[in-house]
CSV table of C-alpha atoms in Angstrom, one decimal:
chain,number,residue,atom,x,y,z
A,1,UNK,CA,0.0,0.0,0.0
A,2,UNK,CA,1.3,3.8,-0.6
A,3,UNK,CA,0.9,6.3,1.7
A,4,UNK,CA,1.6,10.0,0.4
A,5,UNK,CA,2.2,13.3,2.0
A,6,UNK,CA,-1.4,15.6,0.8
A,7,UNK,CA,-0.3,19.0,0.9
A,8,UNK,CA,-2.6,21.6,1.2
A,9,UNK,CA,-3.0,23.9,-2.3
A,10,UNK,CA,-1.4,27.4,-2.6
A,11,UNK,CA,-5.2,29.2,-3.6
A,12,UNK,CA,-7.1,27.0,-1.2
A,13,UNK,CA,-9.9,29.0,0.7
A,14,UNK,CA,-9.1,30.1,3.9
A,15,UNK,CA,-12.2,31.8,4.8
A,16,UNK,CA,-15.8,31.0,5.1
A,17,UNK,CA,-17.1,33.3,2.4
A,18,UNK,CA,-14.3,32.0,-0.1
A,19,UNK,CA,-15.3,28.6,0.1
A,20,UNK,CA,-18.9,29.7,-0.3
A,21,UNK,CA,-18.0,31.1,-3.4
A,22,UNK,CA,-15.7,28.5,-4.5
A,23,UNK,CA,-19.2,25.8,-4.2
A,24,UNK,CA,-21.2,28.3,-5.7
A,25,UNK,CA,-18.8,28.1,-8.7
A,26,UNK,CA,-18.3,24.4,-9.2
A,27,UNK,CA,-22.0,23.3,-8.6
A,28,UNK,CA,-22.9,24.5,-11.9
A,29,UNK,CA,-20.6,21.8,-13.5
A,30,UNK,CA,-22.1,19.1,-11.4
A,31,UNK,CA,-23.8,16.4,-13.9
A,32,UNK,CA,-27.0,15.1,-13.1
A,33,UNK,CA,-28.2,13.6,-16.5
A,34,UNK,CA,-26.3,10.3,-16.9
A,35,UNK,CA,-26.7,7.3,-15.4
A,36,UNK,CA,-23.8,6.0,-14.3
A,37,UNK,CA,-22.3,2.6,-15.0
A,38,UNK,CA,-24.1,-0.6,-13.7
A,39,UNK,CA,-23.3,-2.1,-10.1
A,40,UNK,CA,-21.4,-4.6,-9.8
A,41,UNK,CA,-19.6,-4.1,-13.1
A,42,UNK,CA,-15.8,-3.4,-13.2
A,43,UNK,CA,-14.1,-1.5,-10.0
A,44,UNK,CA,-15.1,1.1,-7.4
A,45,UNK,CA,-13.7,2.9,-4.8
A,46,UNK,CA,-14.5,4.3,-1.2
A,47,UNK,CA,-13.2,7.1,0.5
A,48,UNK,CA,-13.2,8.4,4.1
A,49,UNK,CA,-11.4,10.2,6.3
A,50,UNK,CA,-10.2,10.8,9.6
A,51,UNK,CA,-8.7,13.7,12.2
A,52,UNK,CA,-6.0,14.2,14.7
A,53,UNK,CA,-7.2,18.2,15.7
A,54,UNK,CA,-5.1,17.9,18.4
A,55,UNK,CA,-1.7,17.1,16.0
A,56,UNK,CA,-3.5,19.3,13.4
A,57,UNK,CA,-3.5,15.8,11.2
A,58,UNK,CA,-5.7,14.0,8.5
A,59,UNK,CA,-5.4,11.1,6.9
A,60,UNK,CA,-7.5,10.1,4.0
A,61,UNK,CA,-7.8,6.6,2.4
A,62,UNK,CA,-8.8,5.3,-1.0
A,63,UNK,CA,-9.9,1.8,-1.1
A,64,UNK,CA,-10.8,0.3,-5.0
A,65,UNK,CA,-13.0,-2.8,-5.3
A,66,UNK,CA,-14.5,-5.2,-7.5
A,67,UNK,CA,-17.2,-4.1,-7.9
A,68,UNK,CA,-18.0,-8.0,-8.5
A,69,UNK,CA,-16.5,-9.9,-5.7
A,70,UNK,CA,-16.1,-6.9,-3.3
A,71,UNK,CA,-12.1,-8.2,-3.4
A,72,UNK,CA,-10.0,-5.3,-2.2
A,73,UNK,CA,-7.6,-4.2,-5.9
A,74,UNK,CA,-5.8,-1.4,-4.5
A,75,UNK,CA,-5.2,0.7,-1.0
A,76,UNK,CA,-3.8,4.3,-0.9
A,77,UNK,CA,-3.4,6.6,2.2
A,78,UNK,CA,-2.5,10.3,2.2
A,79,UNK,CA,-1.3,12.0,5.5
A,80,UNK,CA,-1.4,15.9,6.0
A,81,UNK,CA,-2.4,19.0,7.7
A,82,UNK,CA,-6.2,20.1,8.3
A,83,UNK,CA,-6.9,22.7,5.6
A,84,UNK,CA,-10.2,24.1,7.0
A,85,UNK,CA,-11.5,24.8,10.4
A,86,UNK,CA,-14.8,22.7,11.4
A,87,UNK,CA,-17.5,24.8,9.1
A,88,UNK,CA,-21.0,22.4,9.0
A,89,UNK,CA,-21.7,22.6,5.4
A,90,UNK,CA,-17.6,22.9,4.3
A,91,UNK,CA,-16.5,20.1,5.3
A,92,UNK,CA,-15.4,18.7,2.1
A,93,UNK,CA,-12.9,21.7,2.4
A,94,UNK,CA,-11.2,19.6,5.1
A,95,UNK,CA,-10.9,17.0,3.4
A,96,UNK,CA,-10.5,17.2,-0.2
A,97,UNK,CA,-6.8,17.8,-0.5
A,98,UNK,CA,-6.2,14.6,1.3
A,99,UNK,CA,-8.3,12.6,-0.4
A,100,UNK,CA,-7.1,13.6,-3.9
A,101,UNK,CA,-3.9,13.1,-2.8
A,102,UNK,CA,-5.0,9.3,-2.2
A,103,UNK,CA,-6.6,8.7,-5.0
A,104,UNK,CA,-4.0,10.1,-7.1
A,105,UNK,CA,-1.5,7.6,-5.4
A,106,UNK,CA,-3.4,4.4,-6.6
A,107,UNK,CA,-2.2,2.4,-8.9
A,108,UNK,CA,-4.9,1.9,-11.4
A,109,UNK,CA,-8.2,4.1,-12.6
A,110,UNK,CA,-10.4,4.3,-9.4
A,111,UNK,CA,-13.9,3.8,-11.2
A,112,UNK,CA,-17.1,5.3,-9.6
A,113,UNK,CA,-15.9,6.7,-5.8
A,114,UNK,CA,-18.4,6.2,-2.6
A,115,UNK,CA,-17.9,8.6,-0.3
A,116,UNK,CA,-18.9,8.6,3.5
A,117,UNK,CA,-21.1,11.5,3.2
A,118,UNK,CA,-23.5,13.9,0.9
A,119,UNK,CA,-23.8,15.1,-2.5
A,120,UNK,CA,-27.0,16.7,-3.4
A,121,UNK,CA,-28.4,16.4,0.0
A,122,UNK,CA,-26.5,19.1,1.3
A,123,UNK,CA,-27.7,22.6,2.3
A,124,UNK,CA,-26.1,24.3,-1.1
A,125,UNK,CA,-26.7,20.9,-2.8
A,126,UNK,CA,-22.6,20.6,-3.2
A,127,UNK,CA,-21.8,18.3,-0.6
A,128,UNK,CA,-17.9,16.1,-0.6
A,129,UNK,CA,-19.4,13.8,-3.2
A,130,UNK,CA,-20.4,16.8,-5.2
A,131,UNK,CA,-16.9,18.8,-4.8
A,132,UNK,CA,-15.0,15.2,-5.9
A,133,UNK,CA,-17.3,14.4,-8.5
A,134,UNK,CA,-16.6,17.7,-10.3
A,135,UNK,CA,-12.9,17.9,-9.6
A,136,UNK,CA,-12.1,14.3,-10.7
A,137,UNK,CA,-14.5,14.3,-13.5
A,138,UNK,CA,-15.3,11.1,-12.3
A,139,UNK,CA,-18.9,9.5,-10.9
A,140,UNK,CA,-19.6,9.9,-7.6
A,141,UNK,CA,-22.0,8.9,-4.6
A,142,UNK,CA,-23.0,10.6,-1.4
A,143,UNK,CA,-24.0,7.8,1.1
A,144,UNK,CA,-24.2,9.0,4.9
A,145,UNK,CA,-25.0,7.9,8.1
A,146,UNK,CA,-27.6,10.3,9.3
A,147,UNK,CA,-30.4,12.7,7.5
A,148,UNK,CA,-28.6,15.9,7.8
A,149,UNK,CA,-30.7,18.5,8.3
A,150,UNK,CA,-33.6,17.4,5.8
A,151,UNK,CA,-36.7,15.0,6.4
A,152,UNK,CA,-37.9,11.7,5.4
A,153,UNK,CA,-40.5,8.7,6.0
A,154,UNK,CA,-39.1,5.7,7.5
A,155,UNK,CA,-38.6,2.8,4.3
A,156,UNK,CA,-40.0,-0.4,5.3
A,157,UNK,CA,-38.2,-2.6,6.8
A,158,UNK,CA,-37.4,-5.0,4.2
A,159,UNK,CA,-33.4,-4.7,2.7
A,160,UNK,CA,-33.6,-2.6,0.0
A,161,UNK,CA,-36.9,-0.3,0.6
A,162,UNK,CA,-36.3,3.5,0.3
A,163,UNK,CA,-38.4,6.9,1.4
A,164,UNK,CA,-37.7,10.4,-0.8
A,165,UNK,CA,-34.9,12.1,1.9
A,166,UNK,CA,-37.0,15.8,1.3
A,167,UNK,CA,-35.8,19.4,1.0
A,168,UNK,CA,-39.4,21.1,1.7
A,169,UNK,CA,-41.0,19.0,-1.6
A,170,UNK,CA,-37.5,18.4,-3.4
A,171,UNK,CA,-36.2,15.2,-3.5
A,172,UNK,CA,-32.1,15.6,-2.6
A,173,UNK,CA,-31.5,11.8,-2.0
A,174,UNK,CA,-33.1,8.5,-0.4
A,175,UNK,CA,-33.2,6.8,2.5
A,176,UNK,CA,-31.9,3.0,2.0
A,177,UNK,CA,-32.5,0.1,3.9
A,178,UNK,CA,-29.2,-1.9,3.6
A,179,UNK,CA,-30.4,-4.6,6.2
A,180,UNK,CA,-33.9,-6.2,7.5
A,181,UNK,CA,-34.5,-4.0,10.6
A,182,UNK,CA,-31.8,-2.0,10.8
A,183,UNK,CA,-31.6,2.2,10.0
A,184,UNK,CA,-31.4,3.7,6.6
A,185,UNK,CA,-28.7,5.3,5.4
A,186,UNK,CA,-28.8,7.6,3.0
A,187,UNK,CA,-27.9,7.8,-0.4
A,188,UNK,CA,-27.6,11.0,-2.9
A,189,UNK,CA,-26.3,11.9,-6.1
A,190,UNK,CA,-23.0,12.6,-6.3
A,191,UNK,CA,-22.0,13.8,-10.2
A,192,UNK,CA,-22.8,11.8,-13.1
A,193,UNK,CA,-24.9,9.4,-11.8
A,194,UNK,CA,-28.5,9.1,-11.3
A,195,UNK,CA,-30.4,8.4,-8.0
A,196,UNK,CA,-31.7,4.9,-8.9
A,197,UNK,CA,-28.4,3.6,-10.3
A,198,UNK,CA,-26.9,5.3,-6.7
A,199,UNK,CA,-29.3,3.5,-4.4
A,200,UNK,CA,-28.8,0.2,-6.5
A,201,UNK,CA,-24.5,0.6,-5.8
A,202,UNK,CA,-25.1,1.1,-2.6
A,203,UNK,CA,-27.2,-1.7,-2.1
A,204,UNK,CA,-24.5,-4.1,-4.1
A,205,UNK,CA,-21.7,-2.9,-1.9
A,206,UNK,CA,-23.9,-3.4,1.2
A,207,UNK,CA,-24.3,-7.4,1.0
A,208,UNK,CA,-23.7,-7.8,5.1
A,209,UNK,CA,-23.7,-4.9,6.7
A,210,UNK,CA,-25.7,-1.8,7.2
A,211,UNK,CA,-22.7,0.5,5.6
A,212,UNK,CA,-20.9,-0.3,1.8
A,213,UNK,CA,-18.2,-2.6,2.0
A,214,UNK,CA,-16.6,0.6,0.0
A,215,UNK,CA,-16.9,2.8,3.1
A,216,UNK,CA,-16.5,0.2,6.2
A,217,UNK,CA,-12.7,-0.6,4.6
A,218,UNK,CA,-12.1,2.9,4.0
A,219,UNK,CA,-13.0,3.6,7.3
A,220,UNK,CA,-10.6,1.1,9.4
A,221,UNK,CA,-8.1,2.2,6.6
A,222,UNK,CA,-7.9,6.2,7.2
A,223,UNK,CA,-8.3,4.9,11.3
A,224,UNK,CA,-5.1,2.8,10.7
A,225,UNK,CA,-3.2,5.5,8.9
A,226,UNK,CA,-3.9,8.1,11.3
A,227,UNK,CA,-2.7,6.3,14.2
A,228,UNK,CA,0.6,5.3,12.5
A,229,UNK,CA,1.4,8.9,11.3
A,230,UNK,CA,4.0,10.9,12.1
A,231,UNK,CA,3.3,14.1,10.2
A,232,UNK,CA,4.2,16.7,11.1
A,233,UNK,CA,7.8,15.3,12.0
């Protein structure tokens, strides 16, 4: 497995207000009318990321999949400083730089990306998966642990049912029922990809558990890193 140094770039908002601005700008290149490729077709790859705020430290992890077997392809890690305070709503300008240096570190073409967190259900519809989507050019998905800030009706509790995850009367995302019983999680668009083919990837990466296999190995991953680091020297 590599593990990079993500270092932090020279134009990179420092502010609230330029960050703002920076979403406003990018969310109009967000893609919303393709599909997406099939699940369980060719690879895919989950993201997350984790904090030291008392060492001033993230580390970021890239995971790639196939998409078939759920075997684990390719692992990269990226280790570096914070780059934004805690901001709800810019959060993916924590975490960006680290995991785009991750994903640039793996050895082979990542395929769609699953992050731990939102795309369009976000309060300026430009959530991490959103940000990513746009600056890789690749697909993405949004799939969190918790509604945000926005309303839904519980999905039955059979795998696979889903409830509208509402903005007022829009539609931002879905809540997914990955296991008999157990709570939603919840699934929006990220860029070029469309809601259904989003819930159906999560559901294929979810065979066992209530999170995708995508984001639970990602997860331990960026845990692992962090606790090995030793940036800064």
């Amino acid at each position: 497995m590599t593990t990079v140094t993500a270092r932090i770039p020279d134009d990179w908002p420092a502010t609230e207000e330029r960050a703002r601005a920076v979403q406003d700008g990018l969310r109009a290149r967000v893609v919303l009318d393709e599909p997406g490729p099939p699940p369980g077709t060719g690879r895919v790859t989950g993201v997350d990321v984790a904090y030291d705020d008392e060492r001033d430290v993230v580390a970021a992890a890239a995971v790639v999949l196939d998409a078939a077997t759920l075997d684990v392809v390719a692992e990269a890690t990226a280790v570096g400083r914070i780059s934004f305070p805690y901001v709800p709503g810019l959060l993916a300008f924590r975490e960006i730089p680290a995991v785009l240096a991750a994903l640039d570190a793996l050895p082979c073409p990542p395929g769609p990306i699953v992050c731990d967190g939102y795309g369009r259900a976000h309060p300026r519809r430009f959530g991490l998966a959103s940000h990513l989507g746009v600056l890789t050019g690749l697909p993405t998905i949004g799939v969190a642990k918790n509604p945000f800030t926005f309303t839904y009706d519980d999905p039955g509790t059979a795998r696979g049912s889903t409830s509208p995850l509402l903005a007022g009367a829009e539609e931002v995302g879905r809540a997914v029922r990955t296991r008999e019983g157990v709570k939603p999680v919840f699934v929006s668009v990220g860029h070029r990809m469309s809601l259904d083919n989003a819930c159906a990837h999560t559901l294929a990466l979810a065979p066992a558990y209530r999170l995708p296999e995508t984001t639970r190995r990602a997860d331990a991953l960026c845990r692992e890193a962090l606790r090995s680091a030793t940036y800064p020297a």
